[in-house]
PDB file of C-alpha atoms and ligand atoms in Angstrom:
ATOM      1  CA  UNK W   1      12.266   0.137  19.119  1.00  0.00           C
ATOM      2  CA  UNK W   2      11.852  -0.210  15.373  1.00  0.00           C
ATOM      3  CA  UNK W   3       8.571  -1.526  13.962  1.00  0.00           C
ATOM      4  CA  UNK W   4       7.834  -2.515  10.355  1.00  0.00           C
ATOM      5  CA  UNK W   5       4.310  -3.209   9.049  1.00  0.00           C
ATOM      6  CA  UNK W   6       4.040  -5.449   5.988  1.00  0.00           C
ATOM      7  CA  UNK W   7       1.152  -6.140   3.582  1.00  0.00           C
ATOM      8  CA  UNK W   8       1.015  -7.168  -0.088  1.00  0.00           C
ATOM      9  CA  UNK W   9       1.069  -3.896  -2.030  1.00  0.00           C
ATOM     10  CA  UNK W  10       2.180  -1.333   0.612  1.00  0.00           C
ATOM     11  CA  UNK W  11      -0.549   1.009  -0.614  1.00  0.00           C
ATOM     12  CA  UNK W  12      -3.536   0.130   1.629  1.00  0.00           C
ATOM     13  CA  UNK W  13      -3.106  -1.757   4.910  1.00  0.00           C
ATOM     14  CA  UNK W  14       0.538  -1.318   5.973  1.00  0.00           C
ATOM     15  CA  UNK W  15       0.782   2.428   5.178  1.00  0.00           C
ATOM     16  CA  UNK W  16      -2.459   2.875   7.150  1.00  0.00           C
ATOM     17  CA  UNK W  17      -0.876   1.088  10.116  1.00  0.00           C
ATOM     18  CA  UNK W  18       2.276   3.208   9.767  1.00  0.00           C
ATOM     19  CA  UNK W  19       0.280   6.455   9.819  1.00  0.00           C
ATOM     20  CA  UNK W  20      -2.027   5.383  12.674  1.00  0.00           C
ATOM     21  CA  UNK W  21       0.891   4.282  14.878  1.00  0.00           C
ATOM     22  CA  UNK W  22       2.861   7.468  14.139  1.00  0.00           C
ATOM     23  CA  UNK W  23      -0.206   9.573  15.006  1.00  0.00           C
ATOM     24  CA  UNK W  24      -0.786   7.751  18.298  1.00  0.00           C
ATOM     25  CA  UNK W  25       2.919   7.931  19.222  1.00  0.00           C
ATOM     26  CA  UNK W  26       2.876  11.698  18.670  1.00  0.00           C
ATOM     27  CA  UNK W  27      -0.245  12.054  20.829  1.00  0.00           C
ATOM     28  CA  UNK W  28       1.554  10.191  23.621  1.00  0.00           C
ATOM     29  CA  UNK W  29       4.889  12.017  23.120  1.00  0.00           C
ATOM     30  CA  UNK W  30       6.610   8.682  22.388  1.00  0.00           C
ATOM     31  CA  UNK W  31       7.708   9.409  18.809  1.00  0.00           C
ATOM     32  CA  UNK W  32      11.400   9.717  19.730  1.00  0.00           C
ATOM     33  CA  UNK W  33      11.581   6.178  21.035  1.00  0.00           C
ATOM     34  CA  UNK W  34       9.964   4.313  18.159  1.00  0.00           C
ATOM     35  CA  UNK W  35      10.899   4.151  14.469  1.00  0.00           C
ATOM     36  CA  UNK W  36       7.983   3.141  12.217  1.00  0.00           C
ATOM     37  CA  UNK W  37       7.947   2.054   8.574  1.00  0.00           C
ATOM     38  CA  UNK W  38       5.910  -0.087   6.186  1.00  0.00           C
ATOM     39  CA  UNK W  39       6.625  -2.239   3.131  1.00  0.00           C
ATOM     40  CA  UNK W  40       4.956  -4.653   0.721  1.00  0.00           C
ATOM     41  CA  UNK W  41       5.849  -8.215  -0.206  1.00  0.00           C
ATOM     42  CA  UNK W  42       5.065  -7.328  -3.857  1.00  0.00           C
ATOM     43  CA  UNK W  43       6.816  -4.749  -6.031  1.00  0.00           C
ATOM     44  CA  UNK W  44       3.941  -3.403  -8.186  1.00  0.00           C
ATOM     45  CA  UNK W  45       3.557  -0.151  -6.261  1.00  0.00           C
ATOM     46  CA  UNK W  46       7.179   0.709  -5.415  1.00  0.00           C
ATOM     47  CA  UNK W  47       7.580   4.501  -5.359  1.00  0.00           C
ATOM     48  CA  UNK W  48       3.821   5.105  -5.594  1.00  0.00           C
ATOM     49  CA  UNK W  49       1.688   6.957  -3.036  1.00  0.00           C
ATOM     50  CA  UNK W  50      -0.936   4.986  -1.089  1.00  0.00           C
ATOM     51  CA  UNK W  51      -4.219   4.081  -2.822  1.00  0.00           C
ATOM     52  CA  UNK W  52      -6.512   7.141  -3.140  1.00  0.00           C
ATOM     53  CA  UNK W  53      -9.394   5.349  -1.337  1.00  0.00           C
ATOM     54  CA  UNK W  54      -7.035   4.502   1.539  1.00  0.00           C
ATOM     55  CA  UNK W  55      -5.790   8.106   1.737  1.00  0.00           C
ATOM     56  CA  UNK W  56      -9.334   9.503   1.672  1.00  0.00           C
ATOM     57  CA  UNK W  57     -10.702   7.170   4.380  1.00  0.00           C
ATOM     58  CA  UNK W  58      -7.649   7.765   6.588  1.00  0.00           C
ATOM     59  CA  UNK W  59      -7.778  11.549   6.196  1.00  0.00           C
ATOM     60  CA  UNK W  60     -11.385  11.583   7.414  1.00  0.00           C
ATOM     61  CA  UNK W  61     -10.062  10.111  10.684  1.00  0.00           C
ATOM     62  CA  UNK W  62      -7.148  12.566  10.860  1.00  0.00           C
ATOM     63  CA  UNK W  63      -4.335  10.439   9.376  1.00  0.00           C
ATOM     64  CA  UNK W  64      -2.345  12.012   6.534  1.00  0.00           C
ATOM     65  CA  UNK W  65      -0.746   9.384   4.259  1.00  0.00           C
ATOM     66  CA  UNK W  66       0.215  11.774   1.454  1.00  0.00           C
ATOM     67  CA  UNK W  67       3.989  11.710   2.096  1.00  0.00           C
ATOM     68  CA  UNK W  68       4.272   7.898   2.110  1.00  0.00           C
ATOM     69  CA  UNK W  69       5.637   5.950  -0.869  1.00  0.00           C
ATOM     70  CA  UNK W  70       5.527   2.233  -1.566  1.00  0.00           C
ATOM     71  CA  UNK W  71       8.577   0.033  -1.097  1.00  0.00           C
ATOM     72  CA  UNK W  72       9.235  -3.689  -1.133  1.00  0.00           C
ATOM     73  CA  UNK W  73      10.365  -5.555   1.976  1.00  0.00           C
ATOM     74  CA  UNK W  74      13.998  -6.763   1.745  1.00  0.00           C
ATOM     75  CA  UNK W  75      16.329  -9.087   3.648  1.00  0.00           C
ATOM     76  CA  UNK W  76      18.077  -6.195   5.430  1.00  0.00           C
ATOM     77  CA  UNK W  77      14.732  -5.263   7.061  1.00  0.00           C
ATOM     78  CA  UNK W  78      15.202  -8.311   9.300  1.00  0.00           C
ATOM     79  CA  UNK W  79      18.327  -6.686  10.759  1.00  0.00           C
ATOM     80  CA  UNK W  80      17.004  -3.115  10.770  1.00  0.00           C
ATOM     81  CA  UNK W  81      13.706  -3.742  12.635  1.00  0.00           C
ATOM     82  CA  UNK W  82      12.964  -5.282  16.043  1.00  0.00           C
ATOM     83  CA  UNK W  83       9.373  -6.209  15.258  1.00  0.00           C
ATOM     84  CA  UNK W  84       7.877  -7.023  11.842  1.00  0.00           C
ATOM     85  CA  UNK W  85       4.071  -7.246  11.809  1.00  0.00           C
ATOM     86  CA  UNK W  86       2.257  -8.913   8.909  1.00  0.00           C
ATOM     87  CA  UNK W  87      -1.288  -7.973   7.937  1.00  0.00           C
ATOM     88  CA  UNK W  88      -2.365 -11.458   6.812  1.00  0.00           C
ATOM     89  CA  UNK W  89      -1.185 -15.073   6.796  1.00  0.00           C
ATOM     90  CA  UNK W  90      -0.009 -14.901   3.211  1.00  0.00           C
ATOM     91  CA  UNK W  91       2.254 -11.944   4.032  1.00  0.00           C
ATOM     92  CA  UNK W  92       3.509 -13.835   7.104  1.00  0.00           C
ATOM     93  CA  UNK W  93       4.363 -16.929   5.045  1.00  0.00           C
ATOM     94  CA  UNK W  94       6.207 -14.769   2.519  1.00  0.00           C
ATOM     95  CA  UNK W  95       8.224 -13.115   5.315  1.00  0.00           C
ATOM     96  CA  UNK W  96       9.041 -16.478   6.937  1.00  0.00           C
ATOM     97  CA  UNK W  97      10.394 -17.758   3.625  1.00  0.00           C
ATOM     98  CA  UNK W  98      12.658 -14.746   3.044  1.00  0.00           C
ATOM     99  CA  UNK W  99      13.826 -14.395   6.658  1.00  0.00           C
ATOM    100  CA  UNK W 100      17.639 -14.778   6.928  1.00  0.00           C
ATOM    101  CA  UNK W 101      18.773 -17.511   9.334  1.00  0.00           C
ATOM    102  CA  UNK W 102      20.453 -15.090  11.739  1.00  0.00           C
ATOM    103  CA  UNK W 103      17.603 -12.523  11.719  1.00  0.00           C
ATOM    104  CA  UNK W 104      17.134 -10.616  14.955  1.00  0.00           C
ATOM    105  CA  UNK W 105      13.688  -9.250  14.126  1.00  0.00           C
ATOM    106  CA  UNK W 106      10.620 -10.774  15.751  1.00  0.00           C
ATOM    107  CA  UNK W 107       7.948 -11.678  13.191  1.00  0.00           C
ATOM    108  CA  UNK W 108       4.232 -11.904  14.003  1.00  0.00           C
ATOM    109  CA  UNK W 109       0.687 -11.537  12.694  1.00  0.00           C
ATOM    110  CA  UNK W 110      -0.446  -8.033  13.706  1.00  0.00           C
ATOM    111  CA  UNK W 111      -4.043  -8.664  14.841  1.00  0.00           C
ATOM    112  CA  UNK W 112      -3.352 -12.046  16.438  1.00  0.00           C
ATOM    113  CA  UNK W 113      -0.561 -10.608  18.559  1.00  0.00           C
ATOM    114  CA  UNK W 114      -2.990  -8.137  20.139  1.00  0.00           C
ATOM    115  CA  UNK W 115      -5.919 -10.592  20.481  1.00  0.00           C
ATOM    116  CA  UNK W 116      -8.417  -9.037  18.105  1.00  0.00           C
ATOM    117  CA  UNK W 117     -11.491 -11.067  17.057  1.00  0.00           C
ATOM    118  CA  UNK W 118     -10.004 -11.406  13.546  1.00  0.00           C
ATOM    119  CA  UNK W 119      -6.485 -12.710  12.826  1.00  0.00           C
ATOM    120  CA  UNK W 120      -6.048 -10.964   9.477  1.00  0.00           C
ATOM    121  CA  UNK W 121      -6.650  -7.449   8.142  1.00  0.00           C
ATOM    122  CA  UNK W 122      -8.731  -8.228   5.012  1.00  0.00           C
ATOM    123  CA  UNK W 123      -7.284  -6.909   1.748  1.00  0.00           C
ATOM    124  CA  UNK W 124      -9.575  -3.999   0.749  1.00  0.00           C
ATOM    125  CA  UNK W 125      -8.101  -3.461  -2.739  1.00  0.00           C
ATOM    126  CA  UNK W 126     -10.796  -5.154  -4.839  1.00  0.00           C
ATOM    127  CA  UNK W 127     -13.737  -4.394  -2.536  1.00  0.00           C
ATOM    128  CA  UNK W 128     -15.986  -1.448  -1.663  1.00  0.00           C
ATOM    129  CA  UNK W 129     -15.714   1.552   0.654  1.00  0.00           C
ATOM    130  CA  UNK W 130     -16.642  -0.441   3.757  1.00  0.00           C
ATOM    131  CA  UNK W 131     -13.435  -2.468   3.407  1.00  0.00           C
ATOM    132  CA  UNK W 132     -11.344   0.653   3.930  1.00  0.00           C
ATOM    133  CA  UNK W 133     -13.314   1.544   7.068  1.00  0.00           C
ATOM    134  CA  UNK W 134     -12.824  -1.978   8.399  1.00  0.00           C
ATOM    135  CA  UNK W 135      -9.059  -1.706   7.783  1.00  0.00           C
ATOM    136  CA  UNK W 136      -8.991   1.489   9.857  1.00  0.00           C
ATOM    137  CA  UNK W 137     -11.166   0.008  12.638  1.00  0.00           C
ATOM    138  CA  UNK W 138      -8.955  -3.080  12.990  1.00  0.00           C
ATOM    139  CA  UNK W 139      -5.676  -1.187  12.744  1.00  0.00           C
ATOM    140  CA  UNK W 140      -6.723   1.455  15.295  1.00  0.00           C
ATOM    141  CA  UNK W 141      -7.626  -1.283  17.791  1.00  0.00           C
ATOM    142  CA  UNK W 142      -4.481  -3.334  17.196  1.00  0.00           C
ATOM    143  CA  UNK W 143      -2.294  -0.192  17.452  1.00  0.00           C
ATOM    144  CA  UNK W 144      -3.674   0.375  20.961  1.00  0.00           C
ATOM    145  CA  UNK W 145      -2.397  -3.097  21.879  1.00  0.00           C
ATOM    146  CA  UNK W 146       0.921  -2.415  20.193  1.00  0.00           C
ATOM    147  CA  UNK W 147       1.281   0.874  22.095  1.00  0.00           C
ATOM    148  CA  UNK W 148       0.741  -0.936  25.398  1.00  0.00           C
ATOM    149  CA  UNK W 149       3.524  -3.332  24.420  1.00  0.00           C
ATOM    150  CA  UNK W 150       5.845  -0.526  23.264  1.00  0.00           C
ATOM    151  CA  UNK W 151       5.309   1.448  26.492  1.00  0.00           C
ATOM    152  CA  UNK W 152       6.394  -1.633  28.432  1.00  0.00           C
ATOM    153  CA  UNK W 153       9.498  -2.100  26.287  1.00  0.00           C
ATOM    154  CA  UNK W 154      10.728   1.516  25.994  1.00  0.00           C
TER     155      UNK W 154
HETATM  156  P1  LIG H 201      -2.379  -3.797   0.416  1.00  0.00           P
HETATM  157  O1  LIG H 201      -3.519  -3.926  -0.700  1.00  0.00           O
HETATM  158  O2  LIG H 201      -1.638  -5.126   0.413  1.00  0.00           O
HETATM  159  O3  LIG H 201      -3.142  -3.583   1.682  1.00  0.00           O
HETATM  160  O4  LIG H 201      -1.519  -2.633   0.015  1.00  0.00           O
HETATM  161  C1  LIG H 201      -3.257  -4.294  -2.024  1.00  0.00           C
HETATM  162  C2  LIG H 201      -2.813  -3.345  -2.919  1.00  0.00           C
HETATM  163  C3  LIG H 201      -2.574  -3.695  -4.249  1.00  0.00           C
HETATM  164  C4  LIG H 201      -2.762  -5.001  -4.634  1.00  0.00           C
HETATM  165  C5  LIG H 201      -3.184  -5.944  -3.729  1.00  0.00           C
HETATM  166  C6  LIG H 201      -3.429  -5.586  -2.418  1.00  0.00           C
HETATM  167  N1  LIG H 201      -2.516  -5.362  -6.001  1.00  0.00           N
HETATM  168  O5  LIG H 201      -2.810  -6.517  -6.358  1.00  0.00           O
HETATM  169  O6  LIG H 201      -2.022  -4.529  -6.771  1.00  0.00           O
END
């Protein structure tokens, strides 16, 4: 299984999801069966490390994002990944527009797929510290749902 998380900048929400899922896969010994990556719909942060506030908040929960670098989602991602999970509706619309007609990848809204109370992971970039904690709370919960799905599909 190959899973791609997508947000706007690829420096806050989707790299957090990538690191949380990788961490949980390692804990469960499932890392060999699942390839995980993240990307942004925008190109402003290509090649840059995740946002320092994102890295700090994640590290306090045991997730190390320091090796990750931003990249932009591209058409070939729809052939390379089985499941592409968008962080908000705007990201999802962007992905639907760029999706090639013969794309194999399944495309969905991350939180909605796993029945969380919210449908979207709010963009924390222009807000305060609490936004980064909320991103982690939502992503940790949704990753538990995703892991249940992955275990059933591996
Ligand atoms: P992300 O957050 O989509 O969760 O990575 C953002 C990062 C940067 C910007 C917007 C959102 N920006 O406008 O540069």
